[in-house]
Coordinates of N, CA and C in Angstrom, one line a residue:
M1 N 79.8 84.2 116.6 CA 80.8 83.1 116.9 C 81.6 83.6 118.1
S2 N 82.0 82.6 118.8 CA 82.7 83.0 120.1 C 84.2 83.2 119.9
R3 N 84.8 84.1 120.6 CA 86.2 84.3 120.6 C 87.0 83.0 121.1
R4 N 86.4 82.3 122.0 CA 87.0 81.1 122.5 C 87.2 80.1 121.5
R5 N 86.2 79.9 120.6 CA 86.3 78.9 119.5 C 87.4 79.3 118.5
F6 N 87.5 80.6 118.3 CA 88.5 81.1 117.4 C 89.9 80.9 118.0
D7 N 90.1 81.2 119.3 CA 91.3 81.0 119.9 C 91.7 79.5 119.9
Q8 N 90.8 78.6 120.2 CA 91.0 77.2 120.1 C 91.5 76.7 118.7
A9 N 90.8 77.3 117.7 CA 91.2 76.9 116.4 C 92.6 77.4 116.0
M10 N 92.9 78.6 116.5 CA 94.3 79.1 116.2 C 95.3 78.3 117.0
Q11 N 95.0 77.9 118.2 CA 96.0 77.0 118.9 C 96.2 75.7 118.2
S12 N 95.1 75.1 117.7 CA 95.2 73.9 116.9 C 96.0 74.1 115.6
M13 N 95.8 75.2 115.0 CA 96.6 75.5 113.7 C 98.1 75.6 114.0
R14 N 98.4 76.0 115.2 CA 99.8 76.2 115.6 C 100.4 74.9 116.2
G15 N 99.6 73.9 116.3 CA 100.0 72.6 116.9 C 100.8 71.8 115.9
T16 N 101.2 70.6 116.4 CA 102.0 69.7 115.6 C 101.1 68.5 114.9
D17 N 99.9 68.4 115.4 CA 99.0 67.3 114.8 C 98.4 67.8 113.5
P18 N 98.8 67.1 112.4 CA 98.3 67.6 111.1 C 96.8 67.5 110.9
R19 N 96.2 66.5 111.5 CA 94.7 66.4 111.4 C 94.0 67.5 112.2
A20 N 94.6 67.9 113.4 CA 94.0 68.9 114.2 C 94.2 70.3 113.5
R21 N 95.4 70.5 112.8 CA 95.6 71.7 112.1 C 94.6 71.9 110.9
E22 N 94.5 70.8 110.2 CA 93.5 70.8 109.0 C 92.1 71.1 109.5
G23 N 91.7 70.4 110.6 CA 90.4 70.5 111.1 C 90.1 72.0 111.6
A24 N 91.1 72.6 112.2 CA 90.9 74.0 112.7 C 90.9 74.9 111.5
F25 N 91.7 74.7 110.5 CA 91.6 75.5 109.3 C 90.3 75.4 108.6
D26 N 89.8 74.1 108.5 CA 88.4 73.9 107.9 C 87.3 74.7 108.7
F27 N 87.4 74.6 110.0 CA 86.4 75.3 110.8 C 86.5 76.8 110.5
L28 N 87.7 77.3 110.5 CA 87.8 78.8 110.3 C 87.4 79.2 108.9
R29 N 87.7 78.3 107.9 CA 87.3 78.6 106.5 C 85.7 78.7 106.5
E30 N 85.0 77.8 107.2 CA 83.6 77.8 107.2 C 83.0 79.1 107.8
H31 N 83.8 79.6 108.8 CA 83.3 80.8 109.6 C 84.2 82.0 109.4
A32 N 85.0 82.1 108.3 CA 85.9 83.2 108.2 C 85.2 84.5 108.2
D33 N 84.0 84.6 107.6 CA 83.4 85.9 107.6 C 83.0 86.4 109.0
A34 N 82.9 85.5 109.9 CA 82.5 85.9 111.3 C 83.8 86.3 112.1
Y35 N 84.9 86.0 111.6 CA 86.2 86.3 112.4 C 87.2 87.2 111.6
V36 N 86.7 88.0 110.8 CA 87.6 88.9 109.9 C 88.5 89.7 110.8
D37 N 88.0 90.4 111.8 CA 88.9 91.2 112.6 C 89.9 90.4 113.3
E38 N 89.5 89.3 113.8 CA 90.5 88.4 114.5 C 91.6 87.9 113.6
L39 N 91.1 87.5 112.4 CA 92.1 87.0 111.4 C 93.1 88.1 111.0
I40 N 92.6 89.3 110.8 CA 93.5 90.4 110.5 C 94.5 90.6 111.6
G41 N 94.0 90.6 112.8 CA 94.9 90.7 114.0 C 96.0 89.6 114.0
E42 N 95.6 88.4 113.8 CA 96.5 87.2 113.9 C 97.5 87.3 112.7
F43 N 97.0 87.7 111.5 CA 97.9 87.9 110.4 C 99.0 88.9 110.7
G44 N 98.6 90.0 111.3 CA 99.6 91.1 111.6 C 100.7 90.7 112.6
A45 N 100.3 89.8 113.5 CA 101.2 89.4 114.6 C 102.0 88.1 114.3
E46 N 101.5 87.3 113.3 CA 102.1 86.0 113.0 C 103.4 86.1 112.3
R47 N 104.4 85.3 112.6 CA 105.7 85.3 112.0 C 106.0 84.0 111.2
D48 N 105.2 83.0 111.4 CA 105.4 81.7 110.7 C 104.8 81.9 109.3
P49 N 105.7 81.7 108.3 CA 105.3 81.9 106.9 C 104.1 81.0 106.5
G50 N 104.1 79.8 106.8 CA 103.0 78.9 106.5 C 101.7 79.3 107.1
L51 N 101.7 79.7 108.3 CA 100.5 80.1 109.0 C 100.0 81.4 108.5
R52 N 100.9 82.3 108.1 CA 100.6 83.6 107.5 C 99.8 83.3 106.2
C53 N 100.3 82.4 105.4 CA 99.6 82.0 104.2 C 98.2 81.5 104.4
W54 N 98.1 80.6 105.4 CA 96.8 80.1 105.7 C 95.8 81.3 106.2
L55 N 96.3 82.2 107.0 CA 95.5 83.3 107.5 C 95.1 84.2 106.3
L56 N 96.0 84.4 105.4 CA 95.6 85.2 104.2 C 94.6 84.5 103.3
E57 N 94.7 83.2 103.2 CA 93.7 82.4 102.5 C 92.3 82.5 103.2
L58 N 92.3 82.4 104.5 CA 91.1 82.6 105.2 C 90.5 83.9 105.0
L59 N 91.3 85.0 105.0 CA 90.8 86.3 104.8 C 90.2 86.4 103.4
A60 N 90.8 85.8 102.4 CA 90.3 85.8 101.1 C 88.9 85.1 101.0
E61 N 88.8 84.0 101.8 CA 87.5 83.3 101.8 C 86.4 84.1 102.5
A62 N 86.8 85.0 103.4 CA 85.8 85.8 104.1 C 85.2 86.9 103.2
R63 N 85.9 87.3 102.1 CA 85.4 88.2 101.2 C 84.9 89.5 101.8
S64 N 85.7 90.0 102.8 CA 85.4 91.2 103.5 C 86.2 92.4 103.1
P65 N 85.6 93.5 102.8 CA 86.3 94.8 102.5 C 87.3 95.2 103.6
K66 N 87.0 94.7 104.8 CA 87.9 95.1 105.9 C 89.4 94.6 105.7
A67 N 89.5 93.5 104.8 CA 90.8 92.9 104.6 C 91.6 93.6 103.4
L68 N 91.0 94.6 102.8 CA 91.6 95.3 101.7 C 93.0 95.7 101.9
D69 N 93.2 96.4 103.1 CA 94.6 96.9 103.4 C 95.6 95.7 103.6
V70 N 95.1 94.6 104.1 CA 96.0 93.5 104.3 C 96.4 92.9 102.9
F71 N 95.4 92.8 102.0 CA 95.8 92.3 100.7 C 96.7 93.3 99.9
R72 N 96.4 94.6 100.1 CA 97.2 95.6 99.4 C 98.7 95.5 99.9
G73 N 98.9 95.3 101.2 CA 100.2 95.1 101.8 C 101.0 93.9 101.3
Q74 N 100.3 92.9 100.8 CA 101.0 91.7 100.4 C 101.1 91.6 98.9
L75 N 100.6 92.5 98.1 CA 100.8 92.5 96.7 C 102.3 92.6 96.3
E76 N 103.1 93.3 97.1 CA 104.5 93.5 96.8 C 105.4 92.5 97.6
S77 N 104.8 91.5 98.2 CA 105.5 90.5 99.0 C 106.5 89.7 98.2
M78 N 107.6 89.4 98.7 CA 108.6 88.6 98.1 C 108.2 87.1 98.2
D79 N 107.3 86.8 99.1 CA 106.7 85.5 99.3 C 105.6 85.3 98.3
E80 N 105.9 84.4 97.3 CA 104.9 84.2 96.2 C 103.6 83.7 96.7
S81 N 103.6 82.9 97.8 CA 102.3 82.3 98.3 C 101.5 83.5 98.9
L82 N 102.1 84.4 99.6 CA 101.3 85.5 100.2 C 100.8 86.4 99.1
Q83 N 101.7 86.6 98.1 CA 101.2 87.5 97.0 C 100.1 86.8 96.2
F84 N 100.1 85.5 96.0 CA 99.1 84.8 95.4 C 97.7 85.0 96.1
W85 N 97.7 84.8 97.4 CA 96.5 84.9 98.2 C 96.0 86.4 98.3
A86 N 97.0 87.3 98.2 CA 96.6 88.7 98.2 C 95.8 89.0 96.9
V87 N 96.3 88.5 95.8 CA 95.7 88.7 94.5 C 94.3 88.0 94.5
R88 N 94.3 86.8 95.0 CA 93.1 86.0 95.0 C 92.0 86.7 95.9
G89 N 92.5 87.2 97.0 CA 91.6 87.9 98.0 C 91.0 89.1 97.3
L90 N 91.8 89.9 96.6 CA 91.3 91.1 95.9 C 90.3 90.7 94.8
E91 N 90.6 89.6 94.1 CA 89.7 89.1 93.0 C 88.4 88.7 93.6
M92 N 88.4 88.0 94.8 CA 87.2 87.5 95.4 C 86.4 88.7 96.0
L93 N 87.1 89.8 96.4 CA 86.3 91.0 96.9 C 85.5 91.5 95.7
D94 N 86.0 91.6 94.5 CA 85.3 92.0 93.4 C 84.7 93.4 93.6
T95 N 85.5 94.4 94.0 CA 85.0 95.7 94.2 C 85.8 96.6 93.3
R96 N 85.4 97.9 93.1 CA 86.1 98.8 92.3 C 87.5 99.0 92.9
E97 N 87.6 99.2 94.2 CA 88.9 99.5 94.8 C 89.8 98.3 94.6
A98 N 89.3 97.1 94.8 CA 90.1 95.9 94.6 C 90.6 95.8 93.2
D99 N 89.7 96.0 92.3 CA 90.1 96.0 90.8 C 91.2 97.1 90.5
R100 N 91.0 98.2 91.1 CA 92.0 99.3 90.9 C 93.4 98.9 91.5
L101 N 93.4 98.3 92.6 CA 94.7 97.8 93.2 C 95.3 96.7 92.3
L102 N 94.5 95.8 91.8 CA 95.1 94.8 91.0 C 95.6 95.4 89.7
E103 N 94.9 96.3 89.1 CA 95.4 97.0 87.9 C 96.7 97.7 88.1
Q104 N 96.8 98.4 89.3 CA 98.0 99.2 89.6 C 99.2 98.2 89.8
A105 N 98.9 97.1 90.5 CA 100.0 96.1 90.7 C 100.5 95.5 89.4
R106 N 99.6 95.3 88.5 CA 100.0 94.9 87.2 C 100.8 95.9 86.4
D107 N 100.4 97.2 86.5 CA 101.1 98.3 85.8 C 102.5 98.5 86.4
D108 N 102.6 98.3 87.7 CA 103.9 98.4 88.4 C 104.8 97.2 88.3
G109 N 104.2 96.1 87.7 CA 105.0 95.0 87.5 C 105.1 94.0 88.6
W110 N 104.3 94.2 89.7 CA 104.3 93.3 90.8 C 103.7 92.0 90.5
I111 N 102.6 92.0 89.7 CA 101.9 90.8 89.3 C 101.7 90.7 87.8
A112 N 101.5 89.6 87.3 CA 101.3 89.4 85.9 C 99.8 89.6 85.5

């Protein structure tokens, strides 16, 4: 997948046209596994809470172990949407490490 297509999708997701935003999100959801590194980079730099949530959802859809640290970092988030997608992302990874992180977050009282 080309970086140009990714950049165009991100630009559309930041735009004001709801249809273009949804279309860009749908494109990235279909190709999330091809853009894991880019999504991680965008998530780390993004300040808009709604877009951060979408990016975390896309990372969950990618099901890549590369996103493990991103999910781990959001388990203690005060933003319930980010925490939800961090949990969902770890569940979708379905690895021993992801399961261990979820168990620890439950034991520490961060998630139910």
